[in-house]
Amino acid sequence: MPDQKNYSELFLNSRRLVGDPDSDNFVADVFADPIRKKKLQEWMMLETSSDNLDQLALDYPQISFIANSRNLPDWAEPALMRQGSAFFARHSEMIMSLLGLLSLPYCYTAANGAMVLYLTELIRKQTAKRLFDTAIFIWEVLAPDAFEDKGKAFAEIMKVRIIHAIVRHHMHSSGKWDQAWGLPVNQEDMAGTNLSFSLIVIRGLRKLGYTVRSSDEKAFLHIWAVIGSLIGLEQALIPENSTEAELLDSRIKQRQFGDSDHGKELTHALIEHILSVNESKATADDIRGLMRYLLGDEISDQLSIESPALPTYKI
C-alpha cells in the first residue's frame, strides 16, 4: 500500500465515472438472458446464508468475483477485525441509533449520490424496509462470527454488491439518470457511504460523550475497510488510518455536500419514520434537536432539519 493516499480533485472526479466493473459486467450478461436473470432474482430473494453463497457460485461458475467472494484482502488482519466486531457489540444499541440519527442523513447531504435513493424510491416509499435491510446488513457483517465459515458476512456483502450493480443497470436503462451526477453508486459515493458507517459513527459516539480508544477506532475502521473492499470499493479509496479517513471525508464533503430538494425529502421521510416508531419520552423536537447536534448546523440547514437547540442536560 502507498504511504499516503492522494484524494485530488482529478482523482475523485475520475472515480465518479467508475462503478464496480466485475459485478456490472456480470449483471449485464445475466440480465440479457431471461432464464439466468430469473435465477439470479430468485437467489436474491433467498434468506441470506453461507450455503446460499455456495449455491450462487454453482449457478454462475467461472465468475471470478463470486468464486473469490470468501477471500479477505491480503492486508486484512483477522484479530483487528474481531476487535472491531467486539467494539460494535459493546456499543451496538447506540451505533444502531446513530444509523438513523446521523449516518443516513449525512449521506443524504451528498446531493448527486443521494439521487439514486430518491429515484429508486427506496427511502421515500419503503422507508421502514430500507432501514430494516440496512440494519440487518450491519448486524450481520459486524457479528462476532460474521466472517467465520457459517457467518453471513460474505453472503450479505455479495447480495449488496449485486444490488448495487442492478441499480446501476436499471438507472442506465430508465432514462432518468443524468450522467453529470456520475455513475449511480459510483466509487466516490461508495467510499462516502463506507465512511458514514465507520468514521462518522465514531465521531457521533464521541460527540455523545463516549470514550473511544484509538485502538478501538483503528479496529472499527479496519473492519469497515475490509467490508468496503469486499463490496467492490477500490483500494485507493479505502483509508488505512483515521487521518486518511478524515481527509477523504473532508474532500467528499467539500465536493458533494449541498442543499437539494431530494436530500430534504429523503431526510423528511427518515424523520417521519423515526417519530412513528419512537417509544421513548423524547419529543419530536428532542429527536430533531439531537440530529442537529450530531450533524452540525451547516448540514442540518442543508437538510432543513429545524428544531430548537437541545439543552446540554438533554444531550
PDB file of C-alpha atoms in Angstrom:
ATOM      1  CA  MET A   1       0.000   0.000   0.000  1.00  0.00           C
ATOM      2  CA  PRO A   2       1.201   3.569  -0.652  1.00  0.00           C
ATOM      3  CA  ASP A   3       2.310   5.636   2.349  1.00  0.00           C
ATOM      4  CA  GLN A   4      -0.242   8.373   1.724  1.00  0.00           C
ATOM      5  CA  LYS A   5      -3.293   8.280  -0.494  1.00  0.00           C
ATOM      6  CA  ASN A   6      -3.973  11.179  -2.837  1.00  0.00           C
ATOM      7  CA  TYR A   7      -7.576  12.369  -2.888  1.00  0.00           C
ATOM      8  CA  SER A   8      -7.107  15.049  -5.516  1.00  0.00           C
ATOM      9  CA  GLU A   9      -9.943  16.660  -7.440  1.00  0.00           C
ATOM     10  CA  LEU A  10      -8.816  14.962 -10.632  1.00  0.00           C
ATOM     11  CA  PHE A  11      -8.684  11.560  -8.974  1.00  0.00           C
ATOM     12  CA  LEU A  12     -12.090  11.832  -7.289  1.00  0.00           C
ATOM     13  CA  ASN A  13     -13.672  13.149 -10.490  1.00  0.00           C
ATOM     14  CA  SER A  14     -12.420  10.045 -12.276  1.00  0.00           C
ATOM     15  CA  ARG A  15     -13.856   7.776  -9.582  1.00  0.00           C
ATOM     16  CA  ARG A  16     -17.343   9.183 -10.157  1.00  0.00           C
ATOM     17  CA  LEU A  17     -17.223   7.556 -13.587  1.00  0.00           C
ATOM     18  CA  VAL A  18     -16.493   4.065 -12.231  1.00  0.00           C
ATOM     19  CA  GLY A  19     -18.899   1.626 -10.600  1.00  0.00           C
ATOM     20  CA  ASP A  20     -17.852  -1.971  -9.985  1.00  0.00           C
ATOM     21  CA  PRO A  21     -16.814  -3.420 -13.375  1.00  0.00           C
ATOM     22  CA  ASP A  22     -16.835  -7.059 -12.237  1.00  0.00           C
ATOM     23  CA  SER A  23     -20.392  -7.022 -10.888  1.00  0.00           C
ATOM     24  CA  ASP A  24     -21.595  -4.626 -13.593  1.00  0.00           C
ATOM     25  CA  ASN A  25     -20.418  -6.932 -16.374  1.00  0.00           C
ATOM     26  CA  PHE A  26     -21.930  -9.914 -14.574  1.00  0.00           C
ATOM     27  CA  VAL A  27     -25.376  -8.288 -14.204  1.00  0.00           C
ATOM     28  CA  ALA A  28     -25.380  -7.008 -17.791  1.00  0.00           C
ATOM     29  CA  ASP A  29     -24.577 -10.507 -19.055  1.00  0.00           C
ATOM     30  CA  VAL A  30     -27.111 -12.283 -16.810  1.00  0.00           C
ATOM     31  CA  PHE A  31     -29.914  -9.810 -17.488  1.00  0.00           C
ATOM     32  CA  ALA A  32     -29.503 -10.355 -21.223  1.00  0.00           C
ATOM     33  CA  ASP A  33     -30.748 -13.939 -20.703  1.00  0.00           C
ATOM     34  CA  PRO A  34     -34.272 -14.203 -19.190  1.00  0.00           C
ATOM     35  CA  ILE A  35     -33.611 -17.626 -17.670  1.00  0.00           C
ATOM     36  CA  ARG A  36     -30.341 -16.628 -15.991  1.00  0.00           C
ATOM     37  CA  LYS A  37     -31.904 -13.349 -14.901  1.00  0.00           C
ATOM     38  CA  LYS A  38     -34.799 -15.149 -13.223  1.00  0.00           C
ATOM     39  CA  LYS A  39     -32.405 -17.499 -11.462  1.00  0.00           C
ATOM     40  CA  LEU A  40     -30.414 -14.559 -10.088  1.00  0.00           C
ATOM     41  CA  GLN A  41     -33.570 -12.775  -8.965  1.00  0.00           C
ATOM     42  CA  GLU A  42     -34.696 -15.922  -7.152  1.00  0.00           C
ATOM     43  CA  TRP A  43     -31.319 -16.141  -5.406  1.00  0.00           C
ATOM     44  CA  MET A  44     -31.602 -12.513  -4.302  1.00  0.00           C
ATOM     45  CA  MET A  45     -34.933 -13.338  -2.637  1.00  0.00           C
ATOM     46  CA  LEU A  46     -33.497 -16.217  -0.569  1.00  0.00           C
ATOM     47  CA  GLU A  47     -32.674 -15.782   3.084  1.00  0.00           C
ATOM     48  CA  THR A  48     -29.017 -14.875   3.280  1.00  0.00           C
ATOM     49  CA  SER A  49     -26.801 -17.762   4.337  1.00  0.00           C
ATOM     50  CA  SER A  50     -23.354 -19.210   3.800  1.00  0.00           C
ATOM     51  CA  ASP A  51     -24.876 -22.170   1.929  1.00  0.00           C
ATOM     52  CA  ASN A  52     -26.731 -19.858  -0.454  1.00  0.00           C
ATOM     53  CA  LEU A  53     -23.481 -18.162  -1.361  1.00  0.00           C
ATOM     54  CA  ASP A  54     -22.093 -21.564  -2.306  1.00  0.00           C
ATOM     55  CA  GLN A  55     -25.180 -22.111  -4.474  1.00  0.00           C
ATOM     56  CA  LEU A  56     -24.571 -18.826  -6.291  1.00  0.00           C
ATOM     57  CA  ALA A  57     -21.080 -20.000  -7.207  1.00  0.00           C
ATOM     58  CA  LEU A  58     -22.536 -23.229  -8.590  1.00  0.00           C
ATOM     59  CA  ASP A  59     -25.221 -21.396 -10.572  1.00  0.00           C
ATOM     60  CA  TYR A  60     -22.709 -19.000 -12.122  1.00  0.00           C
ATOM     61  CA  PRO A  61     -19.398 -20.838 -12.463  1.00  0.00           C
ATOM     62  CA  GLN A  62     -16.234 -19.114 -13.686  1.00  0.00           C
ATOM     63  CA  ILE A  63     -17.351 -15.700 -12.390  1.00  0.00           C
ATOM     64  CA  SER A  64     -14.206 -14.746 -10.526  1.00  0.00           C
ATOM     65  CA  PHE A  65     -15.605 -12.179  -8.085  1.00  0.00           C
ATOM     66  CA  ILE A  66     -18.220 -14.728  -6.964  1.00  0.00           C
ATOM     67  CA  ALA A  67     -15.732 -17.605  -6.792  1.00  0.00           C
ATOM     68  CA  ASN A  68     -13.401 -15.425  -4.685  1.00  0.00           C
ATOM     69  CA  SER A  69     -16.136 -13.893  -2.538  1.00  0.00           C
ATOM     70  CA  ARG A  70     -14.829 -15.525   0.665  1.00  0.00           C
ATOM     71  CA  ASN A  71     -11.265 -14.302   0.184  1.00  0.00           C
ATOM     72  CA  LEU A  72     -10.289 -11.472   2.525  1.00  0.00           C
ATOM     73  CA  PRO A  73      -7.955  -8.830   1.069  1.00  0.00           C
ATOM     74  CA  ASP A  74      -4.321  -9.725   1.716  1.00  0.00           C
ATOM     75  CA  TRP A  75      -3.933  -6.756   4.080  1.00  0.00           C
ATOM     76  CA  ALA A  76      -6.853  -7.784   6.314  1.00  0.00           C
ATOM     77  CA  GLU A  77      -5.975  -8.507   9.953  1.00  0.00           C
ATOM     78  CA  PRO A  78      -8.446 -11.008  11.468  1.00  0.00           C
ATOM     79  CA  ALA A  79      -7.503 -10.073  15.038  1.00  0.00           C
ATOM     80  CA  LEU A  80      -8.198  -6.411  14.315  1.00  0.00           C
ATOM     81  CA  MET A  81     -11.486  -7.360  12.660  1.00  0.00           C
ATOM     82  CA  ARG A  82     -12.508  -9.290  15.778  1.00  0.00           C
ATOM     83  CA  GLN A  83     -11.676  -6.256  17.898  1.00  0.00           C
ATOM     84  CA  GLY A  84     -13.804  -4.074  15.630  1.00  0.00           C
ATOM     85  CA  SER A  85     -16.682  -6.519  15.969  1.00  0.00           C
ATOM     86  CA  ALA A  86     -16.299  -6.552  19.756  1.00  0.00           C
ATOM     87  CA  PHE A  87     -16.384  -2.749  19.809  1.00  0.00           C
ATOM     88  CA  PHE A  88     -19.650  -2.849  17.871  1.00  0.00           C
ATOM     89  CA  ALA A  89     -21.077  -5.412  20.295  1.00  0.00           C
ATOM     90  CA  ARG A  90     -20.323  -3.148  23.268  1.00  0.00           C
ATOM     91  CA  HIS A  91     -21.976  -0.110  21.679  1.00  0.00           C
ATOM     92  CA  SER A  92     -24.442  -1.759  19.292  1.00  0.00           C
ATOM     93  CA  GLU A  93     -27.585  -0.080  20.636  1.00  0.00           C
ATOM     94  CA  MET A  94     -26.192   3.420  20.283  1.00  0.00           C
ATOM     95  CA  ILE A  95     -24.469   2.645  16.971  1.00  0.00           C
ATOM     96  CA  MET A  96     -27.747   1.410  15.512  1.00  0.00           C
ATOM     97  CA  SER A  97     -29.464   4.566  16.753  1.00  0.00           C
ATOM     98  CA  LEU A  98     -26.751   6.645  15.099  1.00  0.00           C
ATOM     99  CA  LEU A  99     -27.598   4.913  11.808  1.00  0.00           C
ATOM    100  CA  GLY A 100     -30.841   6.918  11.584  1.00  0.00           C
ATOM    101  CA  LEU A 101     -29.849   9.974  13.573  1.00  0.00           C
ATOM    102  CA  LEU A 102     -26.519  10.608  11.852  1.00  0.00           C
ATOM    103  CA  SER A 103     -25.157   8.186   9.221  1.00  0.00           C
ATOM    104  CA  LEU A 104     -28.078   8.156   6.779  1.00  0.00           C
ATOM    105  CA  PRO A 105     -28.879  11.885   6.836  1.00  0.00           C
ATOM    106  CA  TYR A 106     -25.144  12.523   6.470  1.00  0.00           C
ATOM    107  CA  CYS A 107     -25.290  10.529   3.226  1.00  0.00           C
ATOM    108  CA  TYR A 108     -28.386  12.405   2.021  1.00  0.00           C
ATOM    109  CA  THR A 109     -26.419  15.665   2.035  1.00  0.00           C
ATOM    110  CA  ALA A 110     -24.324  14.325  -0.869  1.00  0.00           C
ATOM    111  CA  ALA A 111     -26.806  15.568  -3.450  1.00  0.00           C
ATOM    112  CA  ASN A 112     -25.608  13.652  -6.511  1.00  0.00           C
ATOM    113  CA  GLY A 113     -25.187  10.339  -4.714  1.00  0.00           C
ATOM    114  CA  ALA A 114     -28.499  10.648  -2.849  1.00  0.00           C
ATOM    115  CA  MET A 115     -30.307  10.964  -6.184  1.00  0.00           C
ATOM    116  CA  VAL A 116     -30.072   7.163  -6.548  1.00  0.00           C
ATOM    117  CA  LEU A 117     -32.133   6.633  -3.404  1.00  0.00           C
ATOM    118  CA  TYR A 118     -34.581   9.307  -4.461  1.00  0.00           C
ATOM    119  CA  LEU A 119     -35.167   7.897  -7.952  1.00  0.00           C
ATOM    120  CA  THR A 120     -35.423   4.300  -6.789  1.00  0.00           C
ATOM    121  CA  GLU A 121     -37.909   5.469  -4.118  1.00  0.00           C
ATOM    122  CA  LEU A 122     -36.473   3.020  -1.582  1.00  0.00           C
ATOM    123  CA  ILE A 123     -36.439   5.576   1.204  1.00  0.00           C
ATOM    124  CA  ARG A 124     -39.383   7.759   0.234  1.00  0.00           C
ATOM    125  CA  LYS A 125     -41.927   4.952  -0.182  1.00  0.00           C
ATOM    126  CA  GLN A 126     -40.329   1.989   1.597  1.00  0.00           C
ATOM    127  CA  THR A 127     -38.632   3.735   4.498  1.00  0.00           C
ATOM    128  CA  ALA A 128     -39.191   1.011   7.084  1.00  0.00           C
ATOM    129  CA  LYS A 129     -38.000  -1.773   4.766  1.00  0.00           C
ATOM    130  CA  ARG A 130     -34.945   0.157   3.641  1.00  0.00           C
ATOM    131  CA  LEU A 131     -33.920   0.895   7.229  1.00  0.00           C
ATOM    132  CA  PHE A 132     -34.609  -2.702   8.256  1.00  0.00           C
ATOM    133  CA  ASP A 133     -32.490  -4.081   5.402  1.00  0.00           C
ATOM    134  CA  THR A 134     -29.644  -1.692   6.237  1.00  0.00           C
ATOM    135  CA  ALA A 135     -29.816  -2.582   9.925  1.00  0.00           C
ATOM    136  CA  ILE A 136     -29.765  -6.320   9.157  1.00  0.00           C
ATOM    137  CA  PHE A 137     -26.737  -5.827   6.914  1.00  0.00           C
ATOM    138  CA  ILE A 138     -24.848  -4.025   9.685  1.00  0.00           C
ATOM    139  CA  TRP A 139     -25.776  -6.653  12.294  1.00  0.00           C
ATOM    140  CA  GLU A 140     -24.653  -9.490  10.030  1.00  0.00           C
ATOM    141  CA  VAL A 141     -21.326  -8.035   8.879  1.00  0.00           C
ATOM    142  CA  LEU A 142     -20.327  -6.935  12.397  1.00  0.00           C
ATOM    143  CA  ALA A 143     -21.496 -10.041  14.265  1.00  0.00           C
ATOM    144  CA  PRO A 144     -18.814 -11.908  16.291  1.00  0.00           C
ATOM    145  CA  ASP A 145     -18.780 -14.850  13.853  1.00  0.00           C
ATOM    146  CA  ALA A 146     -19.551 -12.792  10.734  1.00  0.00           C
ATOM    147  CA  PHE A 147     -16.521 -13.909   8.744  1.00  0.00           C
ATOM    148  CA  GLU A 148     -16.357 -17.484  10.047  1.00  0.00           C
ATOM    149  CA  ASP A 149     -17.413 -20.464   7.899  1.00  0.00           C
ATOM    150  CA  LYS A 150     -21.082 -20.243   8.859  1.00  0.00           C
ATOM    151  CA  GLY A 151     -21.156 -16.481   9.278  1.00  0.00           C
ATOM    152  CA  LYS A 152     -23.335 -14.414   6.985  1.00  0.00           C
ATOM    153  CA  ALA A 153     -20.970 -11.540   6.205  1.00  0.00           C
ATOM    154  CA  PHE A 154     -19.712 -12.813   2.843  1.00  0.00           C
ATOM    155  CA  ALA A 155     -23.232 -13.620   1.624  1.00  0.00           C
ATOM    156  CA  GLU A 156     -24.678 -10.299   2.839  1.00  0.00           C
ATOM    157  CA  ILE A 157     -21.866  -8.374   1.180  1.00  0.00           C
ATOM    158  CA  MET A 158     -22.300 -10.281  -2.097  1.00  0.00           C
ATOM    159  CA  LYS A 159     -26.022  -9.544  -2.117  1.00  0.00           C
ATOM    160  CA  VAL A 160     -25.445  -5.808  -1.617  1.00  0.00           C
ATOM    161  CA  ARG A 161     -22.699  -5.803  -4.251  1.00  0.00           C
ATOM    162  CA  ILE A 162     -25.078  -7.324  -6.796  1.00  0.00           C
ATOM    163  CA  ILE A 163     -27.896  -4.959  -5.749  1.00  0.00           C
ATOM    164  CA  HIS A 164     -25.598  -2.021  -6.478  1.00  0.00           C
ATOM    165  CA  ALA A 165     -24.887  -3.411  -9.948  1.00  0.00           C
ATOM    166  CA  ILE A 166     -28.598  -3.978 -10.592  1.00  0.00           C
ATOM    167  CA  VAL A 167     -29.366  -0.400  -9.543  1.00  0.00           C
ATOM    168  CA  ARG A 168     -26.708   0.904 -11.932  1.00  0.00           C
ATOM    169  CA  HIS A 169     -28.135  -1.294 -14.704  1.00  0.00           C
ATOM    170  CA  HIS A 170     -31.711  -0.110 -14.156  1.00  0.00           C
ATOM    171  CA  MET A 171     -30.779   3.553 -13.793  1.00  0.00           C
ATOM    172  CA  HIS A 172     -28.955   3.456 -17.131  1.00  0.00           C
ATOM    173  CA  SER A 173     -31.949   1.952 -18.896  1.00  0.00           C
ATOM    174  CA  SER A 174     -34.559   4.106 -17.126  1.00  0.00           C
ATOM    175  CA  GLY A 175     -33.731   7.342 -18.922  1.00  0.00           C
ATOM    176  CA  LYS A 176     -33.979   9.181 -15.589  1.00  0.00           C
ATOM    177  CA  TRP A 177     -30.287   9.352 -14.832  1.00  0.00           C
ATOM    178  CA  ASP A 178     -28.151  12.407 -15.675  1.00  0.00           C
ATOM    179  CA  GLN A 179     -24.537  11.456 -16.360  1.00  0.00           C
ATOM    180  CA  ALA A 180     -23.487  14.790 -14.865  1.00  0.00           C
ATOM    181  CA  TRP A 181     -24.160  13.152 -11.481  1.00  0.00           C
ATOM    182  CA  GLY A 182     -21.538  10.488 -12.204  1.00  0.00           C
ATOM    183  CA  LEU A 183     -22.413   6.794 -12.375  1.00  0.00           C
ATOM    184  CA  PRO A 184     -25.102   5.603  -9.960  1.00  0.00           C
ATOM    185  CA  VAL A 185     -23.454   4.112  -6.860  1.00  0.00           C
ATOM    186  CA  ASN A 186     -20.023   5.129  -8.105  1.00  0.00           C
ATOM    187  CA  GLN A 187     -16.712   4.679  -6.321  1.00  0.00           C
ATOM    188  CA  GLU A 188     -16.678   8.080  -4.624  1.00  0.00           C
ATOM    189  CA  ASP A 189     -20.233   7.631  -3.339  1.00  0.00           C
ATOM    190  CA  MET A 190     -19.463   4.121  -2.093  1.00  0.00           C
ATOM    191  CA  ALA A 191     -16.432   5.496  -0.255  1.00  0.00           C
ATOM    192  CA  GLY A 192     -18.584   8.188   1.352  1.00  0.00           C
ATOM    193  CA  THR A 193     -21.178   5.641   2.456  1.00  0.00           C
ATOM    194  CA  ASN A 194     -18.486   3.423   3.968  1.00  0.00           C
ATOM    195  CA  LEU A 195     -17.171   6.402   5.930  1.00  0.00           C
ATOM    196  CA  SER A 196     -20.665   7.250   7.174  1.00  0.00           C
ATOM    197  CA  PHE A 197     -20.915   3.812   8.806  1.00  0.00           C
ATOM    198  CA  SER A 198     -17.394   3.881  10.246  1.00  0.00           C
ATOM    199  CA  LEU A 199     -15.667   7.223  10.790  1.00  0.00           C
ATOM    200  CA  ILE A 200     -18.902   9.193  11.206  1.00  0.00           C
ATOM    201  CA  VAL A 201     -20.219   6.669  13.762  1.00  0.00           C
ATOM    202  CA  ILE A 202     -17.029   7.091  15.816  1.00  0.00           C
ATOM    203  CA  ARG A 203     -17.457  10.851  15.572  1.00  0.00           C
ATOM    204  CA  GLY A 204     -21.059  10.565  16.715  1.00  0.00           C
ATOM    205  CA  LEU A 205     -20.199   8.392  19.718  1.00  0.00           C
ATOM    206  CA  ARG A 206     -17.564  10.868  20.858  1.00  0.00           C
ATOM    207  CA  LYS A 207     -19.965  13.764  20.412  1.00  0.00           C
ATOM    208  CA  LEU A 208     -22.392  11.960  22.720  1.00  0.00           C
ATOM    209  CA  GLY A 209     -19.695  11.656  25.375  1.00  0.00           C
ATOM    210  CA  TYR A 210     -18.472   8.112  24.769  1.00  0.00           C
ATOM    211  CA  THR A 211     -14.762   7.468  25.227  1.00  0.00           C
ATOM    212  CA  VAL A 212     -13.448   5.675  22.144  1.00  0.00           C
ATOM    213  CA  ARG A 213      -9.896   4.430  22.465  1.00  0.00           C
ATOM    214  CA  SER A 214      -7.647   4.941  19.452  1.00  0.00           C
ATOM    215  CA  SER A 215      -7.128   1.165  19.244  1.00  0.00           C
ATOM    216  CA  ASP A 216     -10.899   0.595  19.015  1.00  0.00           C
ATOM    217  CA  GLU A 217     -11.245   3.329  16.412  1.00  0.00           C
ATOM    218  CA  LYS A 218      -8.496   1.673  14.369  1.00  0.00           C
ATOM    219  CA  ALA A 219     -10.213  -1.711  14.665  1.00  0.00           C
ATOM    220  CA  PHE A 220     -13.667  -0.374  13.750  1.00  0.00           C
ATOM    221  CA  LEU A 221     -12.285   1.480  10.719  1.00  0.00           C
ATOM    222  CA  HIS A 222     -10.390  -1.659   9.720  1.00  0.00           C
ATOM    223  CA  ILE A 223     -13.372  -3.991   9.709  1.00  0.00           C
ATOM    224  CA  TRP A 224     -15.287  -1.459   7.608  1.00  0.00           C
ATOM    225  CA  ALA A 225     -12.279  -1.184   5.278  1.00  0.00           C
ATOM    226  CA  VAL A 226     -12.490  -4.951   4.742  1.00  0.00           C
ATOM    227  CA  ILE A 227     -16.248  -4.726   4.145  1.00  0.00           C
ATOM    228  CA  GLY A 228     -15.661  -1.909   1.653  1.00  0.00           C
ATOM    229  CA  SER A 229     -13.071  -3.928  -0.246  1.00  0.00           C
ATOM    230  CA  LEU A 230     -15.355  -6.972  -0.462  1.00  0.00           C
ATOM    231  CA  ILE A 231     -18.261  -4.841  -1.641  1.00  0.00           C
ATOM    232  CA  GLY A 232     -16.244  -3.589  -4.613  1.00  0.00           C
ATOM    233  CA  LEU A 233     -14.583  -0.417  -3.320  1.00  0.00           C
ATOM    234  CA  GLU A 234     -11.209   0.285  -4.906  1.00  0.00           C
ATOM    235  CA  GLN A 235      -8.125   0.086  -2.701  1.00  0.00           C
ATOM    236  CA  ALA A 236      -7.241   3.708  -3.464  1.00  0.00           C
ATOM    237  CA  LEU A 237     -10.484   4.807  -1.770  1.00  0.00           C
ATOM    238  CA  ILE A 238     -10.038   2.732   1.382  1.00  0.00           C
ATOM    239  CA  PRO A 239      -8.308   4.795   4.094  1.00  0.00           C
ATOM    240  CA  GLU A 240      -5.571   2.999   6.005  1.00  0.00           C
ATOM    241  CA  ASN A 241      -5.949   5.045   9.176  1.00  0.00           C
ATOM    242  CA  SER A 242      -8.073   7.723  10.820  1.00  0.00           C
ATOM    243  CA  THR A 243      -6.007  10.544   9.331  1.00  0.00           C
ATOM    244  CA  GLU A 244      -6.687   9.339   5.801  1.00  0.00           C
ATOM    245  CA  ALA A 245     -10.340   8.707   6.690  1.00  0.00           C
ATOM    246  CA  GLU A 246     -10.751  12.281   7.963  1.00  0.00           C
ATOM    247  CA  LEU A 247      -9.054  13.642   4.850  1.00  0.00           C
ATOM    248  CA  LEU A 248     -11.245  11.637   2.464  1.00  0.00           C
ATOM    249  CA  ASP A 249     -14.395  12.596   4.365  1.00  0.00           C
ATOM    250  CA  SER A 250     -13.402  16.260   4.191  1.00  0.00           C
ATOM    251  CA  ARG A 251     -12.726  16.081   0.445  1.00  0.00           C
ATOM    252  CA  ILE A 252     -16.037  14.337  -0.307  1.00  0.00           C
ATOM    253  CA  LYS A 253     -17.911  16.811   1.870  1.00  0.00           C
ATOM    254  CA  GLN A 254     -16.322  19.764   0.052  1.00  0.00           C
ATOM    255  CA  ARG A 255     -17.139  18.282  -3.329  1.00  0.00           C
ATOM    256  CA  GLN A 256     -20.548  16.685  -2.875  1.00  0.00           C
ATOM    257  CA  PHE A 257     -22.434  18.104   0.101  1.00  0.00           C
ATOM    258  CA  GLY A 258     -25.063  20.732  -0.560  1.00  0.00           C
ATOM    259  CA  ASP A 259     -28.663  21.842  -0.415  1.00  0.00           C
ATOM    260  CA  SER A 260     -31.031  19.705  -2.530  1.00  0.00           C
ATOM    261  CA  ASP A 261     -34.787  19.140  -2.613  1.00  0.00           C
ATOM    262  CA  HIS A 262     -34.381  15.373  -2.816  1.00  0.00           C
ATOM    263  CA  GLY A 263     -31.947  15.345   0.114  1.00  0.00           C
ATOM    264  CA  LYS A 264     -34.529  17.201   2.184  1.00  0.00           C
ATOM    265  CA  GLU A 265     -37.311  14.849   1.102  1.00  0.00           C
ATOM    266  CA  LEU A 266     -35.270  11.767   1.978  1.00  0.00           C
ATOM    267  CA  THR A 267     -34.461  13.268   5.370  1.00  0.00           C
ATOM    268  CA  HIS A 268     -38.101  14.178   5.995  1.00  0.00           C
ATOM    269  CA  ALA A 269     -39.179  10.585   5.239  1.00  0.00           C
ATOM    270  CA  LEU A 270     -36.479   9.284   7.587  1.00  0.00           C
ATOM    271  CA  ILE A 271     -37.505  11.600  10.438  1.00  0.00           C
ATOM    272  CA  GLU A 272     -41.178  10.760   9.998  1.00  0.00           C
ATOM    273  CA  HIS A 273     -40.334   7.075  10.301  1.00  0.00           C
ATOM    274  CA  ILE A 274     -38.215   7.621  13.415  1.00  0.00           C
ATOM    275  CA  LEU A 275     -41.027   9.602  15.024  1.00  0.00           C
ATOM    276  CA  SER A 276     -43.576   6.927  14.100  1.00  0.00           C
ATOM    277  CA  VAL A 277     -41.649   4.201  15.946  1.00  0.00           C
ATOM    278  CA  ASN A 278     -40.422   6.348  18.846  1.00  0.00           C
ATOM    279  CA  GLU A 279     -41.491   4.832  22.161  1.00  0.00           C
ATOM    280  CA  SER A 280     -39.232   6.916  24.370  1.00  0.00           C
ATOM    281  CA  LYS A 281     -40.079  10.086  26.275  1.00  0.00           C
ATOM    282  CA  ALA A 282     -38.216  12.128  23.658  1.00  0.00           C
ATOM    283  CA  THR A 283     -40.389  14.632  21.810  1.00  0.00           C
ATOM    284  CA  ALA A 284     -40.228  15.362  18.084  1.00  0.00           C
ATOM    285  CA  ASP A 285     -38.207  18.492  18.859  1.00  0.00           C
ATOM    286  CA  ASP A 286     -35.853  16.420  21.031  1.00  0.00           C
ATOM    287  CA  ILE A 287     -35.177  13.993  18.181  1.00  0.00           C
ATOM    288  CA  ARG A 288     -34.722  16.709  15.572  1.00  0.00           C
ATOM    289  CA  GLY A 289     -32.579  18.639  18.035  1.00  0.00           C
ATOM    290  CA  LEU A 290     -30.373  15.608  18.625  1.00  0.00           C
ATOM    291  CA  MET A 291     -29.971  15.172  14.863  1.00  0.00           C
ATOM    292  CA  ARG A 292     -28.970  18.843  14.546  1.00  0.00           C
ATOM    293  CA  TYR A 293     -26.467  18.426  17.360  1.00  0.00           C
ATOM    294  CA  LEU A 294     -24.899  15.343  15.769  1.00  0.00           C
ATOM    295  CA  LEU A 295     -24.879  16.634  12.196  1.00  0.00           C
ATOM    296  CA  GLY A 296     -23.971  20.241  12.961  1.00  0.00           C
ATOM    297  CA  ASP A 297     -25.807  23.365  11.876  1.00  0.00           C
ATOM    298  CA  GLU A 298     -24.418  23.524   8.328  1.00  0.00           C
ATOM    299  CA  ILE A 299     -25.538  20.046   7.302  1.00  0.00           C
ATOM    300  CA  SER A 300     -28.794  20.345   9.257  1.00  0.00           C
ATOM    301  CA  ASP A 301     -29.633  23.555   7.408  1.00  0.00           C
ATOM    302  CA  GLN A 302     -28.891  21.889   4.077  1.00  0.00           C
ATOM    303  CA  LEU A 303     -31.351  19.129   5.022  1.00  0.00           C
ATOM    304  CA  SER A 304     -33.903  21.540   6.557  1.00  0.00           C
ATOM    305  CA  ILE A 305     -33.804  19.854   9.968  1.00  0.00           C
ATOM    306  CA  GLU A 306     -35.396  22.553  12.102  1.00  0.00           C
ATOM    307  CA  SER A 307     -35.575  22.389  15.887  1.00  0.00           C
ATOM    308  CA  PRO A 308     -34.767  24.480  18.949  1.00  0.00           C
ATOM    309  CA  ALA A 309     -31.284  23.783  20.287  1.00  0.00           C
ATOM    310  CA  LEU A 310     -31.259  20.992  22.842  1.00  0.00           C
ATOM    311  CA  PRO A 311     -30.129  21.965  26.357  1.00  0.00           C
ATOM    312  CA  THR A 312     -26.956  20.233  27.474  1.00  0.00           C
ATOM    313  CA  TYR A 313     -28.704  18.101  30.087  1.00  0.00           C
ATOM    314  CA  LYS A 314     -30.928  16.528  27.381  1.00  0.00           C
ATOM    315  CA  ILE A 315     -27.967  15.675  25.191  1.00  0.00           C
TER     316      ILE A 315
END
